[in-house]
PDB file of C-alpha atoms in Angstrom:
ATOM      1  CA  MET A   3      21.640   9.346 -35.928  1.00  0.00           C
ATOM      2  CA  LYS A   4      23.928   6.755 -34.353  1.00  0.00           C
ATOM      3  CA  THR A   5      25.143   5.711 -37.831  1.00  0.00           C
ATOM      4  CA  GLN A   6      25.984   9.315 -38.747  1.00  0.00           C
ATOM      5  CA  ILE A   7      28.020   9.814 -35.568  1.00  0.00           C
ATOM      6  CA  THR A   8      29.860   6.541 -36.130  1.00  0.00           C
ATOM      7  CA  LEU A   9      30.597   7.453 -39.746  1.00  0.00           C
ATOM      8  CA  THR A  10      31.803  10.933 -38.758  1.00  0.00           C
ATOM      9  CA  LEU A  11      34.126   9.511 -36.105  1.00  0.00           C
ATOM     10  CA  LEU A  12      35.466   6.966 -38.584  1.00  0.00           C
ATOM     11  CA  LEU A  13      36.237   9.724 -41.096  1.00  0.00           C
ATOM     12  CA  ILE A  14      37.989  11.841 -38.460  1.00  0.00           C
ATOM     13  CA  VAL A  15      40.127   8.896 -37.320  1.00  0.00           C
ATOM     14  CA  SER A  16      40.977   8.034 -40.939  1.00  0.00           C
ATOM     15  CA  ALA A  17      42.010  11.608 -41.715  1.00  0.00           C
ATOM     16  CA  PHE A  18      44.127  11.817 -38.557  1.00  0.00           C
ATOM     17  CA  THR A  19      45.823   8.504 -39.336  1.00  0.00           C
ATOM     18  CA  ALA A  20      46.616   9.571 -42.905  1.00  0.00           C
ATOM     19  CA  CYS A  21      48.169  12.849 -41.710  1.00  0.00           C
ATOM     20  CA  LYS A  22      50.128  11.080 -38.996  1.00  0.00           C
ATOM     21  CA  LYS A  23      51.538   8.579 -41.539  1.00  0.00           C
ATOM     22  CA  GLU A  24      52.738  11.432 -43.759  1.00  0.00           C
ATOM     23  CA  LYS A  25      54.483  13.139 -40.871  1.00  0.00           C
ATOM     24  CA  GLY A  26      56.140   9.875 -39.797  1.00  0.00           C
ATOM     25  CA  THR A  27      57.625   9.255 -43.239  1.00  0.00           C
ATOM     26  CA  GLN A  28      58.828  12.842 -43.483  1.00  0.00           C
ATOM     27  CA  VAL A  29      60.625  12.468 -40.159  1.00  0.00           C
ATOM     28  CA  GLU A  30      62.196   9.164 -41.243  1.00  0.00           C
ATOM     29  CA  ILE A  31      63.373  10.518 -44.604  1.00  0.00           C
ATOM     30  CA  ALA A  32      64.928  13.679 -43.121  1.00  0.00           C
ATOM     31  CA  GLY A  33      68.710  13.904 -43.009  1.00  0.00           C
ATOM     32  CA  LYS A  34      71.698  13.128 -45.169  1.00  0.00           C
ATOM     33  CA  TRP A  35      71.864   9.907 -47.214  1.00  0.00           C
ATOM     34  CA  GLN A  36      74.791   8.501 -49.213  1.00  0.00           C
ATOM     35  CA  VAL A  37      73.994   7.661 -52.821  1.00  0.00           C
ATOM     36  CA  THR A  38      74.549   3.978 -53.614  1.00  0.00           C
ATOM     37  CA  LYS A  39      73.243   4.237 -57.164  1.00  0.00           C
ATOM     38  CA  VAL A  40      70.707   5.963 -59.389  1.00  0.00           C
ATOM     39  CA  GLU A  41      69.085   4.113 -62.287  1.00  0.00           C
ATOM     40  CA  THR A  42      67.696   6.361 -65.025  1.00  0.00           C
ATOM     41  CA  THR A  43      65.410   4.761 -67.583  1.00  0.00           C
ATOM     42  CA  THR A  44      64.566   6.659 -70.762  1.00  0.00           C
ATOM     43  CA  GLY A  45      62.159   4.686 -72.897  1.00  0.00           C
ATOM     44  CA  SER A  46      63.634   1.178 -72.705  1.00  0.00           C
ATOM     45  CA  ALA A  47      67.288   2.178 -72.086  1.00  0.00           C
ATOM     46  CA  THR A  48      68.602   2.191 -68.506  1.00  0.00           C
ATOM     47  CA  VAL A  49      71.757   3.998 -67.376  1.00  0.00           C
ATOM     48  CA  THR A  50      73.138   3.286 -63.899  1.00  0.00           C
ATOM     49  CA  TYR A  51      75.114   5.896 -61.978  1.00  0.00           C
ATOM     50  CA  THR A  52      77.135   4.366 -59.137  1.00  0.00           C
ATOM     51  CA  GLY A  53      77.563   6.758 -56.237  1.00  0.00           C
ATOM     52  CA  THR A  54      80.960   7.793 -54.882  1.00  0.00           C
ATOM     53  CA  ALA A  55      81.939   8.614 -51.299  1.00  0.00           C
ATOM     54  CA  SER A  56      81.211  12.321 -51.900  1.00  0.00           C
ATOM     55  CA  ASP A  57      77.714  11.797 -53.390  1.00  0.00           C
ATOM     56  CA  TYR A  58      74.704  12.413 -51.160  1.00  0.00           C
ATOM     57  CA  ILE A  59      71.097  13.551 -51.020  1.00  0.00           C
ATOM     58  CA  GLU A  60      69.965  15.518 -47.989  1.00  0.00           C
ATOM     59  CA  PHE A  61      66.312  16.005 -47.061  1.00  0.00           C
ATOM     60  CA  ARG A  62      66.098  19.081 -44.848  1.00  0.00           C
ATOM     61  CA  ARG A  63      63.161  19.623 -42.503  1.00  0.00           C
ATOM     62  CA  ASN A  64      62.850  23.384 -42.821  1.00  0.00           C
ATOM     63  CA  ASP A  65      60.188  25.810 -44.056  1.00  0.00           C
ATOM     64  CA  ASN A  66      61.235  25.230 -47.682  1.00  0.00           C
ATOM     65  CA  ASN A  67      61.546  21.414 -47.508  1.00  0.00           C
ATOM     66  CA  GLU A  68      64.956  21.748 -49.130  1.00  0.00           C
ATOM     67  CA  LEU A  69      66.493  18.865 -51.025  1.00  0.00           C
ATOM     68  CA  VAL A  70      70.276  19.084 -51.449  1.00  0.00           C
ATOM     69  CA  VAL A  71      71.641  16.874 -54.226  1.00  0.00           C
ATOM     70  CA  LYS A  72      75.338  16.165 -54.768  1.00  0.00           C
ATOM     71  CA  LEU A  73      75.908  13.708 -57.627  1.00  0.00           C
ATOM     72  CA  GLY A  74      79.317  13.888 -59.306  1.00  0.00           C
ATOM     73  CA  ASP A  75      79.703  17.443 -60.637  1.00  0.00           C
ATOM     74  CA  LEU A  76      76.052  18.288 -59.890  1.00  0.00           C
ATOM     75  CA  ASN A  77      75.603  20.208 -56.644  1.00  0.00           C
ATOM     76  CA  THR A  78      72.141  21.791 -56.383  1.00  0.00           C
ATOM     77  CA  ILE A  79      69.253  22.597 -54.076  1.00  0.00           C
ATOM     78  CA  GLY A  80      65.654  21.666 -54.811  1.00  0.00           C
ATOM     79  CA  SER A  81      62.599  20.799 -52.759  1.00  0.00           C
ATOM     80  CA  TYR A  82      60.558  17.768 -51.730  1.00  0.00           C
ATOM     81  CA  TYR A  83      57.114  17.027 -50.351  1.00  0.00           C
ATOM     82  CA  MET A  84      55.961  13.813 -48.726  1.00  0.00           C
ATOM     83  CA  LEU A  85      52.362  12.914 -49.424  1.00  0.00           C
ATOM     84  CA  VAL A  86      50.020  10.280 -48.010  1.00  0.00           C
ATOM     85  CA  ASN A  87      50.853   6.617 -48.772  1.00  0.00           C
ATOM     86  CA  ASN A  88      54.600   7.302 -49.169  1.00  0.00           C
ATOM     87  CA  ASP A  89      54.117   9.303 -52.365  1.00  0.00           C
ATOM     88  CA  ILE A  90      56.823  11.898 -52.911  1.00  0.00           C
ATOM     89  CA  LYS A  91      57.126  14.957 -55.127  1.00  0.00           C
ATOM     90  CA  PHE A  92      60.584  16.392 -55.562  1.00  0.00           C
ATOM     91  CA  GLY A  93      62.431  18.664 -57.900  1.00  0.00           C
ATOM     92  CA  TYR A  94      65.999  19.699 -58.593  1.00  0.00           C
ATOM     93  CA  ASN A  95      68.106  20.770 -61.547  1.00  0.00           C
ATOM     94  CA  GLY A  96      65.053  22.276 -63.279  1.00  0.00           C
ATOM     95  CA  LYS A  97      63.015  19.044 -63.334  1.00  0.00           C
ATOM     96  CA  ASN A  98      60.026  18.065 -61.192  1.00  0.00           C
ATOM     97  CA  ARG A  99      59.416  14.436 -60.357  1.00  0.00           C
ATOM     98  CA  ALA A 100      56.550  12.467 -58.835  1.00  0.00           C
ATOM     99  CA  GLY A 101      57.116   9.036 -57.332  1.00  0.00           C
ATOM    100  CA  LYS A 102      56.917   6.745 -54.342  1.00  0.00           C
ATOM    101  CA  VAL A 103      59.145   5.765 -51.441  1.00  0.00           C
ATOM    102  CA  THR A 104      59.450   1.988 -51.804  1.00  0.00           C
ATOM    103  CA  THR A 105      61.838   1.185 -48.932  1.00  0.00           C
ATOM    104  CA  ILE A 106      62.665   3.130 -45.791  1.00  0.00           C
ATOM    105  CA  ASN A 107      64.348   2.081 -42.573  1.00  0.00           C
ATOM    106  CA  GLY A 108      67.202   3.365 -40.429  1.00  0.00           C
ATOM    107  CA  SER A 109      69.908   2.521 -42.956  1.00  0.00           C
ATOM    108  CA  LYS A 110      68.210   2.238 -46.345  1.00  0.00           C
ATOM    109  CA  LEU A 111      66.039   4.524 -48.478  1.00  0.00           C
ATOM    110  CA  GLU A 112      64.783   3.701 -51.953  1.00  0.00           C
ATOM    111  CA  PHE A 113      62.394   5.796 -53.996  1.00  0.00           C
ATOM    112  CA  ASN A 114      61.532   6.416 -57.613  1.00  0.00           C
ATOM    113  CA  GLY A 115      60.403   9.402 -59.593  1.00  0.00           C
ATOM    114  CA  THR A 116      59.063  10.061 -63.060  1.00  0.00           C
ATOM    115  CA  VAL A 117      60.220  13.328 -64.601  1.00  0.00           C
ATOM    116  CA  GLU A 118      57.082  15.349 -65.241  1.00  0.00           C
ATOM    117  CA  GLY A 119      56.543  16.303 -68.889  1.00  0.00           C
ATOM    118  CA  SER A 120      59.337  14.093 -70.223  1.00  0.00           C
ATOM    119  CA  SER A 121      58.951  12.522 -73.648  1.00  0.00           C
ATOM    120  CA  PRO A 122      59.971   9.772 -73.891  1.00  0.00           C
ATOM    121  CA  VAL A 123      59.156   9.043 -70.261  1.00  0.00           C
ATOM    122  CA  VAL A 124      62.154   9.295 -67.914  1.00  0.00           C
ATOM    123  CA  THR A 125      62.035   7.321 -64.663  1.00  0.00           C
ATOM    124  CA  GLU A 126      64.692   7.511 -61.940  1.00  0.00           C
ATOM    125  CA  LYS A 127      65.213   4.999 -59.128  1.00  0.00           C
ATOM    126  CA  TYR A 128      67.327   6.176 -56.182  1.00  0.00           C
ATOM    127  CA  TYR A 129      69.159   3.791 -53.837  1.00  0.00           C
ATOM    128  CA  LEU A 130      70.481   5.520 -50.701  1.00  0.00           C
ATOM    129  CA  SER A 131      72.050   4.400 -47.436  1.00  0.00           C
ATOM    130  CA  ARG A 132      73.267   5.782 -44.090  1.00  0.00           C
TER     131      ARG A 132
END
């Protein structure tokens, strides 16, 4: 009986910690970020887009988890979802992506995403700053 109670408490604490981590990352990622560069790899070819002063990505903390993307002539709204372990799902411009936040602090955000259903596989790496 003691083992079952201990195991149950351990599972509850683990679940709470996982949810708390997700919320923390979502809070940290929220806001407007300047685009430093975006690397898009299709198959083995990589194209680098260097951000300009007017380029940004904004993660809004609202009911729709809006993602506002301004890259060159592209100005669109999509959505994003933070998952446990810094996984991220986001979509804009008609494409959904699944990836991972690799770096996040007060002034730097880096994450990647693989375009779902792309053939050949398309991977994007975003470098943002504040």
